[in-house]
Amino acid sequence: MSSALAPMSASAPLTDSQALILKTLPDFPISGQRCATRIQQQIDLLLLAIEALELGASEQMLETVEQLDLQHLIKNRLDLWRLRSTNPWRRAYNRTPLTLEQAKTLVVLASYRAKQLTVSIRQLLLAEQQMREKNLPVANNFLLSEYLDQFRSHFGSRMNARRAKVSVYLASEETLDDFALSLLKQLLFITGTTGMQRFWVSLFDGEVA
Amino acid sequence: MNNIRRQYSLPNCTLILEGLTDSSNSFDVRPPLSILVHTQCTFLGINQSLEGGRTLLENLAKAVNVYAQECLSGVHRPLEKSTEESDRIELEALPGRSLHRLTWYPPTELHQAPVAIELSTVQLFDLVEAVDQFIADSQTLPDFSVKLQPTSRRYRQPDEPLTQRAVPATVGIISLAIAAFAIYFLPIPTVRKPSNVAPVASPTQTLPPTNKTQPSGATPPSQKP
């Protein structure tokens, strides 16, 4: 009970700190203050890669939301799922676009989780490099195969196979593995000093005038 | 004036900046490096290194920043023309090998051949991180910054290549041409006028609807009030 009450009583001064985190991400002149579906898709896919990296990732994400005092934007698991379902590839596609604030929250969340996972992301990418140098299939490495298996099962169970792009990935294991590795590389760049800002800015690449 | 050396070390990449401070406060624990004299960037396991002055550092920071963003979004943005002078830095992806090539064109007065270094993604990330740490360091070249900004819409690659997008239009035009060609050979139908213009039978007269069910010439309905 006390843990549930503590944030409630301290919510007034905390709203400033959470606003500060979101304020580190600039706003861009886009039409209608709502996100393009491409942005929503990109954020959700990176969160999916994070889920494939660690067990119990969704609990960790909710914990991170609590640590960052962003509970007013993501109250519970259902909220998180609803925001992530704005990815048009999802089976349960939620057609209400994300507001900029919601998108920023997910970007902050992804960056913080990715930072925590820096070591394993680096390990996996080094393993990938070694396998490629030896001309061996990447899935032969046990660390990589674990990540790729997880990613494949998450992707297969949540994405809508009737979407053309999704069906292309689901048709070939190799294509999906390459896709999973490309997401892993993007996660690596998010872990850096200005990774979060760069990730946010990169989402608007090709969207602004 | 004090000599200052700042080192940003990552597992695969080390960026060393040497310079002077113009701070008069000699008790400053970490005086700001405001005049850059020498830049050196080395990679673990690679013999070649980048060495130069402030131009090299500026070009390196700009190129790395743009390229890191490109790695995240996949939208290629050509570097601005202003970097075409000495110490030009180029970064490009090597397709199919998940490697990146960094090319440094040393100043012409040095008469050196361009230096090309192949970096893996992790090595590239360490370079990005070293540069980011230097930019985030407020005590090293405080006047230097690199702006993060989204790439303009005009550099965005279309989701489908031009050849693929042109297929429906081409098929349409070709089928129209074939149809037109085929129809060209069809004889023009001759207009045959009806031989006897006089009507065979006079058009039937329509009766008022009330009389429809009753035989002609019947007496008016008796139920009428």
Short mmCIF file of C-alpha atoms in Angstrom, two decimals:
data_model
loop_
_atom_site.label_atom_id
_atom_site.label_comp_id
_atom_site.label_asym_id
_atom_site.label_seq_id
_atom_site.Cartn_x
_atom_site.Cartn_y
_atom_site.Cartn_z
CA MET A 1 0.00 0.00 0.00
CA SER A 2 2.72 2.44 0.97
CA SER A 3 4.44 2.02 -2.37
CA ALA A 4 1.20 2.72 -4.15
CA LEU A 5 0.53 5.80 -2.08
CA ALA A 6 4.00 7.29 -2.24
CA PRO A 7 3.89 8.47 -5.86
CA MET A 8 0.38 9.80 -5.35
CA SER A 9 1.42 12.12 -2.55
CA ALA A 10 4.54 13.27 -4.36
CA SER A 11 2.88 13.67 -7.75
CA ALA A 12 2.74 17.48 -7.69
CA PRO A 13 6.49 18.23 -7.63
CA LEU A 14 7.27 15.21 -9.79
CA THR A 15 5.31 16.50 -12.77
CA ASP A 16 8.12 18.98 -13.37
CA SER A 17 10.80 16.32 -13.53
CA GLN A 18 8.87 14.15 -15.97
CA ALA A 19 8.19 17.18 -18.13
CA LEU A 20 11.92 17.86 -18.19
CA ILE A 21 12.72 14.44 -19.60
CA LEU A 22 10.19 14.90 -22.36
CA LYS A 23 11.42 18.45 -22.96
CA THR A 24 14.87 17.19 -23.88
CA LEU A 25 13.23 15.98 -27.09
CA PRO A 26 12.44 18.84 -29.46
CA ASP A 27 9.17 19.36 -31.32
CA PHE A 28 9.17 19.49 -35.09
CA PRO A 29 6.80 21.23 -37.45
CA ILE A 30 4.68 18.33 -38.58
CA SER A 31 1.07 18.47 -39.59
CA GLY A 32 -1.43 18.11 -36.79
CA GLN A 33 0.75 17.24 -33.77
CA ARG A 34 0.06 13.55 -34.34
CA CYS A 35 2.58 10.94 -35.35
CA ALA A 36 2.89 9.32 -38.70
CA THR A 37 2.28 5.56 -38.71
CA ARG A 38 5.90 4.98 -39.74
CA ILE A 39 7.09 6.55 -36.48
CA GLN A 40 4.74 4.42 -34.41
CA GLN A 41 5.84 1.32 -36.23
CA GLN A 42 9.52 2.07 -35.69
CA ILE A 43 9.12 2.68 -31.95
CA ASP A 44 7.11 -0.50 -31.43
CA LEU A 45 9.57 -2.64 -33.40
CA LEU A 46 12.50 -1.42 -31.31
CA LEU A 47 10.54 -2.19 -28.15
CA LEU A 48 9.90 -5.64 -29.61
CA ALA A 49 13.65 -6.13 -30.07
CA ILE A 50 14.17 -5.11 -26.43
CA GLU A 51 11.60 -7.71 -25.42
CA ALA A 52 13.51 -10.35 -27.35
CA LEU A 53 16.69 -9.35 -25.48
CA GLU A 54 15.50 -9.83 -21.93
CA LEU A 55 12.98 -11.99 -20.19
CA GLY A 56 10.23 -10.14 -18.37
CA ALA A 57 10.87 -7.06 -20.47
CA SER A 58 7.37 -5.67 -20.09
CA GLU A 59 7.68 -5.67 -16.28
CA GLN A 60 11.02 -3.91 -16.63
CA MET A 61 9.42 -1.35 -18.93
CA LEU A 62 6.64 -0.64 -16.43
CA GLU A 63 9.26 -0.31 -13.68
CA THR A 64 11.20 2.14 -15.82
CA VAL A 65 8.01 4.14 -16.39
CA GLU A 66 7.67 4.34 -12.61
CA GLN A 67 11.31 5.37 -12.12
CA LEU A 68 10.95 8.13 -14.69
CA ASP A 69 7.66 9.32 -13.19
CA LEU A 70 5.78 8.94 -16.42
CA GLN A 71 2.86 7.05 -14.86
CA HIS A 72 0.37 9.71 -15.89
CA LEU A 73 1.06 8.73 -19.51
CA ILE A 74 1.41 4.97 -19.03
CA LYS A 75 -0.60 3.86 -16.04
CA ASN A 76 -0.48 0.11 -16.50
CA ARG A 77 0.30 -2.77 -18.80
CA LEU A 78 -2.86 -2.19 -20.81
CA ASP A 79 -1.91 1.43 -21.51
CA LEU A 80 1.51 0.36 -22.69
CA TRP A 81 -0.02 -2.28 -24.95
CA ARG A 82 -2.53 0.19 -26.33
CA LEU A 83 0.18 2.71 -27.18
CA ARG A 84 2.32 0.05 -28.80
CA SER A 85 -0.62 -1.25 -30.82
CA THR A 86 -0.51 1.93 -32.89
CA ASN A 87 2.02 0.02 -35.00
CA PRO A 88 0.06 -0.74 -38.19
CA TRP A 89 1.75 -4.15 -38.51
CA ARG A 90 0.11 -5.38 -35.31
CA ARG A 91 -2.79 -7.81 -35.28
CA ALA A 92 -4.57 -5.57 -32.79
CA TYR A 93 -3.91 -2.36 -34.69
CA ASN A 94 -5.13 0.66 -32.79
CA ARG A 95 -5.99 3.34 -35.31
CA THR A 96 -5.80 6.28 -32.90
CA PRO A 97 -2.44 7.90 -33.66
CA LEU A 98 0.01 8.66 -30.86
CA THR A 99 0.25 12.20 -29.59
CA LEU A 100 3.74 13.68 -29.61
CA GLU A 101 3.86 13.36 -25.82
CA GLN A 102 2.98 9.67 -25.94
CA ALA A 103 5.55 9.06 -28.67
CA LYS A 104 8.20 10.86 -26.61
CA THR A 105 7.33 8.72 -23.61
CA LEU A 106 7.85 5.53 -25.60
CA VAL A 107 11.12 6.87 -27.02
CA VAL A 108 12.38 7.71 -23.52
CA LEU A 109 11.31 4.28 -22.34
CA ALA A 110 13.06 2.49 -25.22
CA SER A 111 16.25 4.50 -24.71
CA TYR A 112 16.42 3.81 -20.99
CA ARG A 113 15.82 0.10 -21.46
CA ALA A 114 18.37 -0.05 -24.28
CA LYS A 115 20.96 1.67 -22.07
CA GLN A 116 20.47 -1.01 -19.42
CA LEU A 117 21.02 -3.68 -22.06
CA THR A 118 24.15 -2.14 -23.60
CA VAL A 119 26.40 -5.03 -22.62
CA SER A 120 24.26 -7.74 -24.16
CA ILE A 121 23.61 -5.67 -27.30
CA ARG A 122 27.37 -5.24 -27.80
CA GLN A 123 28.01 -8.93 -27.12
CA LEU A 124 25.44 -9.98 -29.69
CA LEU A 125 26.76 -7.62 -32.34
CA LEU A 126 30.35 -8.71 -31.75
CA ALA A 127 29.20 -12.32 -32.07
CA GLU A 128 27.44 -11.43 -35.32
CA GLN A 129 30.62 -9.84 -36.66
CA GLN A 130 32.66 -12.91 -35.76
CA MET A 131 30.18 -15.26 -37.40
CA ARG A 132 30.18 -13.15 -40.57
CA GLU A 133 33.99 -13.08 -40.67
CA LYS A 134 34.04 -16.87 -40.48
CA ASN A 135 31.28 -17.11 -43.08
CA LEU A 136 29.09 -19.08 -40.68
CA PRO A 137 25.33 -18.65 -40.36
CA VAL A 138 24.59 -16.18 -37.58
CA ALA A 139 21.98 -18.43 -36.00
CA ASN A 140 24.72 -20.98 -35.16
CA ASN A 141 25.94 -18.78 -32.34
CA PHE A 142 23.99 -19.73 -29.20
CA LEU A 143 23.67 -16.15 -27.90
CA LEU A 144 22.40 -14.93 -31.23
CA SER A 145 20.12 -17.89 -31.78
CA GLU A 146 18.42 -17.19 -28.46
CA TYR A 147 17.74 -13.59 -29.41
CA LEU A 148 16.66 -14.48 -32.94
CA ASP A 149 14.32 -17.24 -31.70
CA GLN A 150 12.72 -14.88 -29.22
CA PHE A 151 12.33 -12.17 -31.82
CA ARG A 152 10.84 -14.56 -34.36
CA SER A 153 8.28 -15.87 -31.89
CA HIS A 154 7.31 -12.36 -30.70
CA PHE A 155 7.07 -11.10 -34.27
CA GLY A 156 5.05 -14.08 -35.44
CA SER A 157 2.57 -13.99 -32.59
CA ARG A 158 1.88 -10.25 -32.63
CA MET A 159 2.15 -9.08 -36.21
CA ASN A 160 -0.58 -9.35 -38.78
CA ALA A 161 0.49 -11.86 -41.43
CA ARG A 162 -1.97 -10.39 -43.91
CA ARG A 163 0.14 -7.22 -44.13
CA ALA A 164 2.35 -7.46 -47.21
CA LYS A 165 5.63 -6.49 -45.48
CA VAL A 166 4.95 -8.73 -42.49
CA SER A 167 4.23 -11.70 -44.72
CA VAL A 168 7.54 -11.13 -46.52
CA TYR A 169 9.38 -11.33 -43.20
CA LEU A 170 7.37 -14.31 -42.01
CA ALA A 171 7.96 -16.20 -45.25
CA SER A 172 11.74 -16.36 -44.86
CA GLU A 173 13.58 -16.99 -41.61
CA GLU A 174 16.74 -15.41 -42.99
CA THR A 175 15.01 -12.16 -43.90
CA LEU A 176 13.45 -11.95 -40.46
CA ASP A 177 16.82 -12.67 -38.80
CA ASP A 178 18.45 -9.89 -40.81
CA PHE A 179 15.65 -7.59 -39.78
CA ALA A 180 16.08 -8.53 -36.11
CA LEU A 181 19.82 -7.81 -36.36
CA SER A 182 19.22 -4.45 -38.04
CA LEU A 183 16.95 -3.50 -35.12
CA LEU A 184 19.70 -4.59 -32.74
CA LYS A 185 22.14 -2.22 -34.47
CA GLN A 186 19.66 0.61 -34.12
CA LEU A 187 19.32 -0.21 -30.43
CA LEU A 188 23.11 0.08 -30.04
CA PHE A 189 23.04 3.63 -31.39
CA ILE A 190 20.27 4.53 -28.95
CA THR A 191 22.41 3.52 -25.96
CA GLY A 192 24.90 6.35 -26.48
CA THR A 193 25.25 9.74 -24.81
CA THR A 194 22.96 11.52 -27.26
CA GLY A 195 21.28 8.30 -28.39
CA MET A 196 17.83 9.21 -27.12
CA GLN A 197 17.80 12.63 -28.84
CA ARG A 198 19.25 11.18 -32.01
CA PHE A 199 16.65 8.41 -32.06
CA TRP A 200 13.85 10.94 -31.63
CA VAL A 201 15.21 13.22 -34.35
CA SER A 202 15.78 10.28 -36.69
CA LEU A 203 12.10 9.33 -36.45
CA PHE A 204 11.29 12.55 -38.27
CA ASP A 205 13.81 11.93 -41.05
CA GLY A 206 11.97 12.41 -44.29
CA GLU A 207 8.89 13.73 -42.50
CA VAL A 208 9.72 17.43 -42.25
CA ALA A 209 9.94 19.97 -45.02
CA MET B 1 48.34 29.26 -21.16
CA ASN B 2 48.32 25.62 -20.19
CA ASN B 3 48.64 22.55 -22.31
CA ILE B 4 45.59 20.35 -22.02
CA ARG B 5 44.98 16.86 -23.26
CA ARG B 6 41.52 15.37 -23.34
CA GLN B 7 40.99 11.73 -24.08
CA TYR B 8 37.68 10.03 -24.87
CA SER B 9 38.22 6.30 -24.70
CA LEU B 10 35.82 3.65 -25.80
CA PRO B 11 36.66 -0.05 -26.14
CA ASN B 12 37.39 0.24 -29.87
CA CYS B 13 38.06 3.90 -30.46
CA THR B 14 40.06 6.63 -28.76
CA LEU B 15 39.72 10.31 -29.54
CA ILE B 16 42.55 12.47 -28.19
CA LEU B 17 42.33 16.25 -28.29
CA GLU B 18 45.24 18.47 -27.36
CA GLY B 19 45.07 22.19 -26.97
CA LEU B 20 45.37 25.25 -24.84
CA THR B 21 43.14 27.13 -22.49
CA ASP B 22 42.65 30.85 -22.40
CA SER B 23 41.19 30.70 -18.93
CA SER B 24 42.97 33.05 -16.54
CA ASN B 25 41.81 31.08 -13.53
CA SER B 26 44.81 28.85 -12.80
CA PHE B 27 43.00 27.14 -9.90
CA ASP B 28 40.43 25.65 -12.23
CA VAL B 29 40.50 21.87 -11.74
CA ARG B 30 39.40 21.24 -15.29
CA PRO B 31 40.02 24.39 -17.32
CA PRO B 32 38.18 24.65 -20.63
CA LEU B 33 40.10 23.57 -23.71
CA SER B 34 39.34 26.48 -25.97
CA ILE B 35 42.11 26.40 -28.58
CA LEU B 36 42.54 23.05 -30.33
CA VAL B 37 46.00 22.23 -31.59
CA HIS B 38 45.92 18.55 -32.38
CA THR B 39 43.27 15.89 -33.00
CA GLN B 40 43.96 12.20 -33.09
CA CYS B 41 41.51 9.38 -33.59
CA THR B 42 42.69 5.78 -33.33
CA PHE B 43 40.92 2.46 -33.57
CA LEU B 44 41.82 -0.71 -31.72
CA GLY B 45 43.43 -3.24 -34.04
CA ILE B 46 43.69 -0.80 -36.95
CA ASN B 47 47.07 0.72 -37.77
CA GLN B 48 45.77 3.75 -39.58
CA SER B 49 44.67 6.73 -37.56
CA LEU B 50 43.25 10.14 -38.28
CA GLU B 51 45.42 13.10 -37.31
CA GLY B 52 44.90 16.77 -37.87
CA GLY B 53 43.64 19.98 -36.42
CA ARG B 54 40.34 21.62 -35.79
CA THR B 55 39.05 21.18 -39.35
CA LEU B 56 39.46 17.44 -39.07
CA LEU B 57 37.60 17.35 -35.75
CA GLU B 58 34.78 19.49 -37.08
CA ASN B 59 34.39 17.46 -40.26
CA LEU B 60 34.62 14.22 -38.32
CA ALA B 61 31.95 15.32 -35.83
CA LYS B 62 29.61 16.46 -38.58
CA ALA B 63 30.04 13.36 -40.72
CA VAL B 64 29.69 11.00 -37.77
CA ASN B 65 26.58 12.76 -36.52
CA VAL B 66 24.85 12.64 -39.89
CA TYR B 67 25.84 9.04 -40.48
CA ALA B 68 24.70 7.83 -37.04
CA GLN B 69 21.30 9.34 -37.71
CA GLU B 70 21.26 7.65 -41.10
CA CYS B 71 21.94 4.31 -39.39
CA LEU B 72 18.86 4.84 -37.23
CA SER B 73 16.43 6.04 -39.87
CA GLY B 74 17.83 4.65 -43.09
CA VAL B 75 17.29 8.00 -44.82
CA HIS B 76 20.46 9.05 -46.62
CA ARG B 77 21.38 12.71 -46.37
CA PRO B 78 24.22 14.00 -48.55
CA LEU B 79 26.81 16.05 -46.64
CA GLU B 80 26.78 19.79 -47.11
CA LYS B 81 29.05 21.26 -49.76
CA SER B 82 31.06 23.26 -47.22
CA THR B 83 32.93 20.14 -46.13
CA GLU B 84 34.57 19.76 -49.53
CA GLU B 85 37.80 21.45 -48.37
CA SER B 86 40.74 19.70 -46.75
CA ASP B 87 40.28 16.96 -44.16
CA ARG B 88 37.06 15.81 -45.73
CA ILE B 89 35.49 12.79 -44.01
CA GLU B 90 33.13 10.41 -45.72
CA LEU B 91 31.21 7.53 -44.22
CA GLU B 92 29.36 4.95 -46.22
CA ALA B 93 27.82 1.55 -45.66
CA LEU B 94 29.35 -1.42 -47.42
CA PRO B 95 26.38 -3.35 -48.69
CA GLY B 96 26.00 -6.99 -47.75
CA ARG B 97 28.91 -7.08 -45.30
CA SER B 98 27.44 -5.08 -42.41
CA LEU B 99 30.57 -2.91 -42.42
CA HIS B 100 31.08 0.83 -42.76
CA ARG B 101 33.87 2.59 -44.59
CA LEU B 102 35.36 5.77 -43.21
CA THR B 103 37.42 7.73 -45.71
CA TRP B 104 39.63 10.65 -44.75
CA TYR B 105 41.04 12.93 -47.42
CA PRO B 106 44.11 14.59 -45.84
CA PRO B 107 44.89 18.21 -46.75
CA THR B 108 46.47 18.55 -50.19
CA GLU B 109 49.65 20.14 -48.85
CA LEU B 110 50.48 16.89 -47.02
CA HIS B 111 50.45 14.94 -50.31
CA GLN B 112 49.01 11.88 -48.61
CA ALA B 113 46.76 9.32 -50.13
CA PRO B 114 43.21 9.17 -48.71
CA VAL B 115 42.90 6.89 -45.70
CA ALA B 116 40.09 4.35 -45.85
CA ILE B 117 39.16 2.40 -42.73
CA GLU B 118 36.58 -0.37 -42.56
CA LEU B 119 34.64 -0.37 -39.33
CA SER B 120 32.21 -2.86 -37.88
CA THR B 121 28.98 -1.54 -36.39
CA VAL B 122 30.36 -1.73 -32.85
CA GLN B 123 33.56 0.10 -33.86
CA LEU B 124 31.49 2.73 -35.64
CA PHE B 125 29.32 3.12 -32.57
CA ASP B 126 32.40 3.66 -30.41
CA LEU B 127 33.53 6.42 -32.77
CA VAL B 128 30.06 8.00 -32.59
CA GLU B 129 30.12 7.74 -28.82
CA ALA B 130 33.62 9.26 -28.51
CA VAL B 131 32.53 12.22 -30.64
CA ASP B 132 29.27 12.54 -28.69
CA GLN B 133 31.13 12.55 -25.39
CA PHE B 134 33.44 15.27 -26.65
CA ILE B 135 30.48 17.38 -27.82
CA ALA B 136 28.66 16.82 -24.52
CA ASP B 137 31.81 17.86 -22.61
CA SER B 138 31.25 21.53 -21.80
CA GLN B 139 34.93 21.98 -20.87
CA THR B 140 36.26 21.01 -24.30
CA LEU B 141 35.70 23.51 -27.11
CA PRO B 142 32.62 25.05 -25.44
CA ASP B 143 31.86 26.96 -28.65
CA PHE B 144 31.58 23.80 -30.72
CA SER B 145 28.29 22.01 -31.21
CA VAL B 146 26.61 19.86 -33.79
CA LYS B 147 22.94 20.30 -34.42
CA LEU B 148 20.65 17.30 -34.51
CA GLN B 149 17.97 17.87 -37.08
CA PRO B 150 15.68 15.65 -39.10
CA THR B 151 16.42 15.07 -42.75
CA SER B 152 14.21 16.86 -45.21
CA ARG B 153 11.41 15.08 -47.00
CA ARG B 154 13.15 15.45 -50.35
CA TYR B 155 15.89 12.99 -49.36
CA ARG B 156 13.40 10.31 -48.40
CA GLN B 157 13.57 7.19 -50.50
CA PRO B 158 10.17 6.18 -51.84
CA ASP B 159 8.85 2.95 -50.33
CA GLU B 160 8.84 1.37 -53.80
CA PRO B 161 11.52 2.03 -56.41
CA LEU B 162 10.61 4.16 -59.41
CA THR B 163 10.65 1.20 -61.81
CA GLN B 164 8.12 -0.62 -59.67
CA ARG B 165 5.88 2.42 -59.34
CA ALA B 166 6.00 2.98 -63.10
CA VAL B 167 4.72 -0.54 -63.89
CA PRO B 168 0.94 0.10 -63.57
CA ALA B 169 1.06 3.26 -65.69
CA THR B 170 3.19 1.59 -68.39
CA VAL B 171 0.91 -1.46 -68.54
CA GLY B 172 -2.09 0.86 -68.90
CA ILE B 173 -0.58 2.88 -71.71
CA ILE B 174 0.63 -0.22 -73.58
CA SER B 175 -2.74 -1.96 -73.38
CA LEU B 176 -4.45 1.19 -74.60
CA ALA B 177 -2.05 1.33 -77.55
CA ILE B 178 -2.63 -2.35 -78.39
CA ALA B 179 -6.39 -1.88 -78.17
CA ALA B 180 -6.22 1.21 -80.38
CA PHE B 181 -4.07 -0.65 -82.93
CA ALA B 182 -6.48 -3.62 -83.02
CA ILE B 183 -9.53 -1.43 -83.33
CA TYR B 184 -7.87 0.52 -86.18
CA PHE B 185 -8.16 -2.56 -88.42
CA LEU B 186 -11.82 -3.17 -87.70
CA PRO B 187 -14.04 -2.03 -90.58
CA ILE B 188 -16.01 1.06 -89.90
CA PRO B 189 -19.61 -0.11 -89.59
CA THR B 190 -21.82 1.18 -92.41
CA VAL B 191 -24.91 2.88 -91.32
CA ARG B 192 -27.92 1.03 -92.74
CA LYS B 193 -30.99 3.12 -92.87
CA PRO B 194 -34.28 1.27 -92.37
CA SER B 195 -35.67 0.40 -95.82
CA ASN B 196 -39.37 1.12 -95.18
CA VAL B 197 -39.78 4.11 -93.06
CA ALA B 198 -43.56 3.76 -92.83
CA PRO B 199 -44.63 2.08 -89.61
CA VAL B 200 -45.94 -1.45 -89.89
CA ALA B 201 -48.47 -1.00 -87.16
CA SER B 202 -49.67 2.01 -85.32
CA PRO B 203 -48.35 2.14 -81.79
CA THR B 204 -50.71 0.59 -79.28
CA GLN B 205 -52.72 3.02 -77.37
CA THR B 206 -52.37 2.90 -73.65
CA LEU B 207 -55.57 2.74 -71.78
CA PRO B 208 -56.17 4.59 -68.58
CA PRO B 209 -55.11 2.32 -65.67
CA THR B 210 -58.59 2.11 -64.16
CA ASN B 211 -59.95 0.28 -67.18
CA LYS B 212 -57.17 -2.28 -67.25
CA THR B 213 -58.96 -5.20 -65.56
CA GLN B 214 -62.28 -4.64 -67.20
CA PRO B 215 -63.24 -5.60 -70.69
CA SER B 216 -63.52 -2.80 -73.15
CA GLY B 217 -66.89 -1.14 -73.35
CA ALA B 218 -67.95 -2.40 -69.92
CA THR B 219 -70.35 -0.42 -67.82
CA PRO B 220 -68.87 1.85 -65.22
CA PRO B 221 -68.44 0.21 -61.80
CA SER B 222 -71.66 -0.04 -59.88
CA GLN B 223 -70.03 0.30 -56.43
CA LYS B 224 -69.28 3.92 -57.07
CA PRO B 225 -71.22 6.09 -54.71
#
